């Protein structure tokens, strides 16, 4: 029996879930929070124009774009795109239109550039 099950995520099932604060204009629904050395799994919801500043991946990160378009310095990733970011890689992330992504991090990322208000 699976520990956690969310049905129909690829067809909008995420719309029924509660999201909480993560970063400015980005909210999170934890499927499995980080615990000890175990990876974290979550859904991130980017509002239109939202971004995450430049950061480094301390472990492997995998992303499945469920809705909308997520972008970074290497391109735009539409719904259905699967992205793998290797440990040690760096980038910033944004979404002009807004998006929902399923993400798994081996370890939390290290923010390198904070936005200055």
Short mmCIF file of N, CA and C in Angstrom, two decimals:
data_model
loop_
_atom_site.label_atom_id
_atom_site.label_comp_id
_atom_site.label_asym_id
_atom_site.label_seq_id
_atom_site.Cartn_x
_atom_site.Cartn_y
_atom_site.Cartn_z
N UNK A 1 0.85 -1.18 0.00
CA UNK A 1 0.00 0.00 0.00
C UNK A 1 0.89 1.24 0.00
N UNK A 2 0.66 2.18 -0.91
CA UNK A 2 1.48 3.40 -0.93
C UNK A 2 1.29 4.23 0.34
N UNK A 3 2.35 4.96 0.67
CA UNK A 3 2.29 5.86 1.83
C UNK A 3 1.34 7.02 1.56
N UNK A 4 1.40 7.57 0.34
CA UNK A 4 0.58 8.72 -0.05
C UNK A 4 0.07 8.50 -1.47
N UNK A 5 -1.18 8.84 -1.70
CA UNK A 5 -1.75 8.74 -3.04
C UNK A 5 -2.53 10.01 -3.35
N UNK A 6 -2.25 10.60 -4.51
CA UNK A 6 -3.03 11.73 -5.01
C UNK A 6 -3.49 11.34 -6.42
N UNK A 7 -4.77 11.28 -6.61
CA UNK A 7 -5.30 10.85 -7.90
C UNK A 7 -5.42 12.01 -8.88
N UNK A 8 -5.26 11.70 -10.15
CA UNK A 8 -5.51 12.61 -11.26
C UNK A 8 -4.69 13.90 -11.22
N UNK A 9 -3.46 13.85 -10.71
CA UNK A 9 -2.65 15.07 -10.67
C UNK A 9 -2.42 15.65 -12.05
N UNK A 10 -2.21 14.79 -13.05
CA UNK A 10 -1.93 15.28 -14.40
C UNK A 10 -3.15 15.84 -15.09
N UNK A 11 -4.33 15.60 -14.55
CA UNK A 11 -5.55 16.14 -15.16
C UNK A 11 -6.25 17.14 -14.25
N UNK A 12 -5.50 17.78 -13.36
CA UNK A 12 -6.07 18.85 -12.54
C UNK A 12 -6.46 18.46 -11.13
N UNK A 13 -6.17 17.24 -10.70
CA UNK A 13 -6.50 16.83 -9.33
C UNK A 13 -5.85 17.70 -8.28
N UNK A 14 -4.77 18.39 -8.63
CA UNK A 14 -4.07 19.30 -7.71
C UNK A 14 -4.93 20.49 -7.30
N UNK A 15 -5.97 20.81 -8.10
CA UNK A 15 -6.82 21.97 -7.80
C UNK A 15 -7.58 21.79 -6.49
N UNK A 16 -7.76 20.55 -6.04
CA UNK A 16 -8.50 20.26 -4.81
C UNK A 16 -7.62 20.28 -3.56
N UNK A 17 -6.31 20.46 -3.71
CA UNK A 17 -5.38 20.38 -2.60
C UNK A 17 -5.13 21.75 -1.97
N UNK A 18 -4.77 21.75 -0.68
CA UNK A 18 -4.42 22.99 0.01
C UNK A 18 -2.94 23.28 -0.18
N UNK A 19 -2.64 24.54 -0.49
CA UNK A 19 -1.26 25.00 -0.65
C UNK A 19 -0.98 26.03 0.43
N UNK A 20 0.26 26.03 0.92
CA UNK A 20 0.68 26.99 1.92
C UNK A 20 1.86 27.82 1.41
N UNK A 21 2.32 28.79 2.20
CA UNK A 21 3.39 29.68 1.77
C UNK A 21 4.71 28.94 1.50
N UNK A 22 5.43 29.39 0.49
CA UNK A 22 6.75 28.86 0.17
C UNK A 22 7.72 30.00 -0.09
N UNK A 23 7.46 30.78 -1.14
CA UNK A 23 8.21 32.00 -1.47
C UNK A 23 7.19 33.00 -1.99
N UNK A 24 7.62 34.23 -2.22
CA UNK A 24 6.71 35.24 -2.73
C UNK A 24 6.06 34.77 -4.02
N UNK A 25 4.74 34.66 -4.05
CA UNK A 25 3.93 34.26 -5.21
C UNK A 25 4.13 32.81 -5.62
N UNK A 26 4.76 32.00 -4.74
CA UNK A 26 4.90 30.56 -4.98
C UNK A 26 4.40 29.86 -3.72
N UNK A 27 3.45 28.93 -3.87
CA UNK A 27 2.93 28.19 -2.73
C UNK A 27 3.27 26.71 -2.89
N UNK A 28 3.13 25.97 -1.78
CA UNK A 28 3.57 24.57 -1.76
C UNK A 28 2.51 23.68 -1.12
N UNK A 29 2.40 22.48 -1.66
CA UNK A 29 1.63 21.40 -1.03
C UNK A 29 2.62 20.26 -0.84
N UNK A 30 2.98 20.00 0.41
CA UNK A 30 3.93 18.92 0.69
C UNK A 30 3.25 17.57 0.54
N UNK A 31 3.79 16.73 -0.29
CA UNK A 31 3.35 15.34 -0.39
C UNK A 31 4.13 14.52 0.64
N UNK A 32 5.43 14.79 0.70
CA UNK A 32 6.29 14.17 1.70
C UNK A 32 7.40 15.15 2.05
N UNK A 33 7.31 15.80 3.23
CA UNK A 33 8.35 16.76 3.61
C UNK A 33 9.69 16.06 3.84
N UNK A 34 10.76 16.83 3.78
CA UNK A 34 12.08 16.30 4.12
C UNK A 34 12.03 15.70 5.52
N UNK A 35 12.64 14.53 5.67
CA UNK A 35 12.73 13.91 6.99
C UNK A 35 14.04 13.14 7.04
N UNK A 36 14.94 13.59 7.90
CA UNK A 36 16.26 12.95 7.97
C UNK A 36 16.96 13.07 6.63
N UNK A 37 17.42 11.95 6.11
CA UNK A 37 18.09 11.96 4.81
C UNK A 37 17.15 11.58 3.66
N UNK A 38 15.85 11.59 3.92
CA UNK A 38 14.87 11.23 2.89
C UNK A 38 14.53 12.45 2.03
N UNK A 39 14.30 12.24 0.73
CA UNK A 39 13.97 13.37 -0.15
C UNK A 39 12.63 14.00 0.19
N UNK A 40 12.45 15.24 -0.26
CA UNK A 40 11.18 15.94 -0.14
C UNK A 40 10.43 15.87 -1.46
N UNK A 41 9.12 15.70 -1.39
CA UNK A 41 8.27 15.65 -2.58
C UNK A 41 7.12 16.62 -2.37
N UNK A 42 6.85 17.47 -3.37
CA UNK A 42 5.82 18.50 -3.19
C UNK A 42 5.27 18.93 -4.54
N UNK A 43 4.17 19.66 -4.47
CA UNK A 43 3.65 20.41 -5.61
C UNK A 43 3.94 21.87 -5.35
N UNK A 44 4.46 22.56 -6.34
CA UNK A 44 4.67 24.01 -6.25
C UNK A 44 3.72 24.69 -7.22
N UNK A 45 3.06 25.75 -6.74
CA UNK A 45 2.17 26.54 -7.59
C UNK A 45 2.77 27.93 -7.74
N UNK A 46 3.15 28.28 -8.97
CA UNK A 46 3.69 29.60 -9.30
C UNK A 46 2.57 30.47 -9.83
N UNK A 47 2.35 31.62 -9.22
CA UNK A 47 1.41 32.59 -9.77
C UNK A 47 2.05 33.21 -11.02
N UNK A 48 1.27 33.79 -11.93
CA UNK A 48 1.88 34.45 -13.09
C UNK A 48 2.92 35.49 -12.65
N UNK A 49 4.11 35.40 -13.26
CA UNK A 49 5.19 36.33 -12.95
C UNK A 49 6.05 35.93 -11.75
N UNK A 50 5.72 34.83 -11.07
CA UNK A 50 6.47 34.40 -9.89
C UNK A 50 7.85 33.87 -10.27
N UNK A 51 8.77 33.94 -9.31
CA UNK A 51 10.12 33.42 -9.56
C UNK A 51 10.75 32.93 -8.26
N UNK A 52 11.77 32.10 -8.43
CA UNK A 52 12.63 31.65 -7.34
C UNK A 52 14.03 32.09 -7.72
N UNK A 53 14.73 32.81 -6.81
CA UNK A 53 16.04 33.34 -7.18
C UNK A 53 17.07 32.23 -7.44
N UNK A 54 18.20 32.64 -7.98
CA UNK A 54 19.27 31.70 -8.31
C UNK A 54 19.59 30.84 -7.09
N UNK A 55 19.70 29.53 -7.33
CA UNK A 55 19.97 28.58 -6.26
C UNK A 55 20.80 27.42 -6.79
N UNK A 56 21.44 26.73 -5.85
CA UNK A 56 22.26 25.56 -6.19
C UNK A 56 21.58 24.31 -5.66
N UNK A 57 21.62 23.27 -6.46
CA UNK A 57 21.05 21.98 -6.06
C UNK A 57 22.09 21.19 -5.28
N UNK A 58 21.80 20.94 -4.01
CA UNK A 58 22.71 20.18 -3.15
C UNK A 58 22.53 18.69 -3.37
N UNK A 59 21.46 18.31 -4.05
CA UNK A 59 21.18 16.92 -4.42
C UNK A 59 20.41 16.93 -5.72
N UNK A 60 20.02 15.77 -6.19
CA UNK A 60 19.26 15.65 -7.44
C UNK A 60 17.87 16.28 -7.26
N UNK A 61 17.40 16.97 -8.30
CA UNK A 61 16.05 17.53 -8.33
C UNK A 61 15.37 17.03 -9.59
N UNK A 62 14.15 16.54 -9.47
CA UNK A 62 13.36 16.16 -10.64
C UNK A 62 12.04 16.90 -10.59
N UNK A 63 11.59 17.34 -11.77
CA UNK A 63 10.37 18.14 -11.88
C UNK A 63 9.52 17.61 -13.03
N UNK A 64 8.22 17.51 -12.79
CA UNK A 64 7.24 17.23 -13.84
C UNK A 64 6.29 18.42 -13.87
N UNK A 65 6.23 19.12 -15.01
CA UNK A 65 5.32 20.26 -15.14
C UNK A 65 3.92 19.72 -15.41
N UNK A 66 3.00 20.00 -14.50
CA UNK A 66 1.63 19.50 -14.62
C UNK A 66 0.72 20.46 -15.37
N UNK A 67 1.00 21.76 -15.27
CA UNK A 67 0.14 22.76 -15.90
C UNK A 67 0.95 24.03 -16.09
N UNK A 68 0.73 24.74 -17.19
CA UNK A 68 1.42 25.99 -17.44
C UNK A 68 2.82 25.79 -17.99
N UNK A 69 3.66 26.81 -17.79
CA UNK A 69 5.03 26.79 -18.31
C UNK A 69 5.99 27.26 -17.22
N UNK A 70 7.00 26.45 -16.92
CA UNK A 70 8.08 26.85 -16.02
C UNK A 70 9.30 27.15 -16.87
N UNK A 71 10.05 28.18 -16.50
CA UNK A 71 11.22 28.59 -17.28
C UNK A 71 12.45 28.71 -16.40
N UNK A 72 13.61 28.52 -17.04
CA UNK A 72 14.89 28.86 -16.42
C UNK A 72 15.81 29.36 -17.53
N UNK A 73 17.08 29.55 -17.21
CA UNK A 73 18.00 30.12 -18.19
C UNK A 73 18.21 29.26 -19.42
N UNK A 74 17.84 27.99 -19.35
CA UNK A 74 18.05 27.11 -20.51
C UNK A 74 16.81 26.90 -21.36
N UNK A 75 15.64 27.39 -20.92
CA UNK A 75 14.46 27.22 -21.76
C UNK A 75 13.15 27.33 -21.02
N UNK A 76 12.09 27.05 -21.78
CA UNK A 76 10.71 27.06 -21.28
C UNK A 76 10.20 25.63 -21.32
N UNK A 77 9.56 25.21 -20.25
CA UNK A 77 9.11 23.83 -20.11
C UNK A 77 7.60 23.80 -19.91
N UNK A 78 6.88 23.36 -20.93
CA UNK A 78 5.42 23.34 -20.91
C UNK A 78 4.90 22.10 -20.19
N UNK A 79 3.60 22.07 -19.97
CA UNK A 79 2.92 20.96 -19.34
C UNK A 79 3.36 19.65 -19.97
N UNK A 80 3.71 18.68 -19.13
CA UNK A 80 4.19 17.38 -19.61
C UNK A 80 5.70 17.27 -19.64
N UNK A 81 6.41 18.39 -19.49
CA UNK A 81 7.88 18.36 -19.51
C UNK A 81 8.41 17.74 -18.22
N UNK A 82 9.50 16.98 -18.37
CA UNK A 82 10.19 16.36 -17.24
C UNK A 82 11.60 16.91 -17.21
N UNK A 83 12.02 17.46 -16.07
CA UNK A 83 13.29 18.16 -15.95
C UNK A 83 14.11 17.49 -14.85
N UNK A 84 15.39 17.27 -15.12
CA UNK A 84 16.30 16.74 -14.11
C UNK A 84 17.43 17.74 -13.93
N UNK A 85 17.64 18.19 -12.70
CA UNK A 85 18.74 19.09 -12.36
C UNK A 85 19.72 18.34 -11.46
N UNK A 86 20.95 18.19 -11.94
CA UNK A 86 21.97 17.41 -11.25
C UNK A 86 22.47 18.11 -10.00
N UNK A 87 22.98 17.33 -9.04
CA UNK A 87 23.60 17.94 -7.87
C UNK A 87 24.72 18.89 -8.31
N UNK A 88 24.78 20.06 -7.67
CA UNK A 88 25.79 21.05 -8.01
C UNK A 88 25.36 22.03 -9.08
N UNK A 89 24.26 21.75 -9.79
CA UNK A 89 23.80 22.67 -10.83
C UNK A 89 23.15 23.89 -10.20
N UNK A 90 23.15 25.01 -10.94
CA UNK A 90 22.58 26.27 -10.46
C UNK A 90 21.68 26.88 -11.52
N UNK A 91 20.61 27.52 -11.09
CA UNK A 91 19.73 28.27 -11.98
C UNK A 91 18.74 29.08 -11.17
N UNK A 92 18.01 29.95 -11.85
CA UNK A 92 16.85 30.60 -11.27
C UNK A 92 15.64 30.08 -12.05
N UNK A 93 14.47 30.21 -11.47
CA UNK A 93 13.24 29.65 -12.07
C UNK A 93 12.16 30.71 -12.04
N UNK A 94 11.32 30.74 -13.08
CA UNK A 94 10.20 31.68 -13.11
C UNK A 94 9.09 31.10 -13.98
N UNK A 95 7.93 31.74 -13.89
CA UNK A 95 6.81 31.37 -14.76
C UNK A 95 6.06 32.65 -15.13
N UNK A 96 6.11 32.99 -16.38
CA UNK A 96 5.39 34.19 -16.86
C UNK A 96 3.88 34.01 -16.77
N UNK A 97 3.41 32.79 -17.05
CA UNK A 97 1.97 32.52 -17.11
C UNK A 97 1.42 31.86 -15.85
N UNK A 98 2.31 31.40 -14.97
CA UNK A 98 1.92 30.59 -13.83
C UNK A 98 2.03 29.11 -14.19
N UNK A 99 2.28 28.28 -13.19
CA UNK A 99 2.40 26.85 -13.46
C UNK A 99 2.25 26.05 -12.17
N UNK A 100 2.05 24.76 -12.35
CA UNK A 100 2.04 23.79 -11.26
C UNK A 100 3.07 22.74 -11.61
N UNK A 101 3.98 22.44 -10.66
CA UNK A 101 4.97 21.40 -10.90
C UNK A 101 4.99 20.40 -9.75
N UNK A 102 5.24 19.15 -10.09
CA UNK A 102 5.51 18.10 -9.12
C UNK A 102 7.02 18.03 -9.02
N UNK A 103 7.56 18.16 -7.81
CA UNK A 103 9.01 18.27 -7.63
C UNK A 103 9.48 17.32 -6.55
N UNK A 104 10.64 16.73 -6.78
CA UNK A 104 11.30 15.93 -5.75
C UNK A 104 12.73 16.42 -5.62
N UNK A 105 13.12 16.75 -4.39
CA UNK A 105 14.47 17.18 -4.09
C UNK A 105 15.12 16.12 -3.20
N UNK A 106 16.36 15.71 -3.52
CA UNK A 106 17.10 14.84 -2.61
C UNK A 106 17.46 15.59 -1.34
N UNK A 107 17.79 16.88 -1.50
CA UNK A 107 18.16 17.75 -0.38
C UNK A 107 17.61 19.14 -0.67
N UNK A 108 17.38 19.94 0.36
CA UNK A 108 16.94 21.32 0.10
C UNK A 108 17.97 22.07 -0.74
N UNK A 109 17.50 23.04 -1.53
CA UNK A 109 18.40 23.85 -2.35
C UNK A 109 19.02 24.95 -1.50
N UNK A 110 20.14 25.50 -1.98
CA UNK A 110 20.79 26.64 -1.31
C UNK A 110 20.54 27.87 -2.16
N UNK A 111 19.82 28.85 -1.61
CA UNK A 111 19.53 30.10 -2.32
C UNK A 111 20.83 30.91 -2.41
N UNK A 112 21.21 31.35 -3.61
CA UNK A 112 22.44 32.08 -3.83
C UNK A 112 22.22 33.57 -3.96
N UNK A 113 21.06 33.97 -4.49
CA UNK A 113 20.75 35.38 -4.70
C UNK A 113 19.38 35.68 -4.15
N UNK A 114 19.30 36.46 -3.11
CA UNK A 114 18.01 36.90 -2.59
C UNK A 114 17.64 38.20 -3.28
N UNK A 115 16.38 38.36 -3.58
CA UNK A 115 15.90 39.60 -4.19
C UNK A 115 15.97 40.72 -3.14
N UNK A 116 16.43 41.87 -3.56
CA UNK A 116 16.52 43.03 -2.67
C UNK A 116 15.27 43.88 -2.82
N UNK A 117 14.60 44.11 -1.70
CA UNK A 117 13.34 44.88 -1.75
C UNK A 117 13.61 46.36 -1.82
#
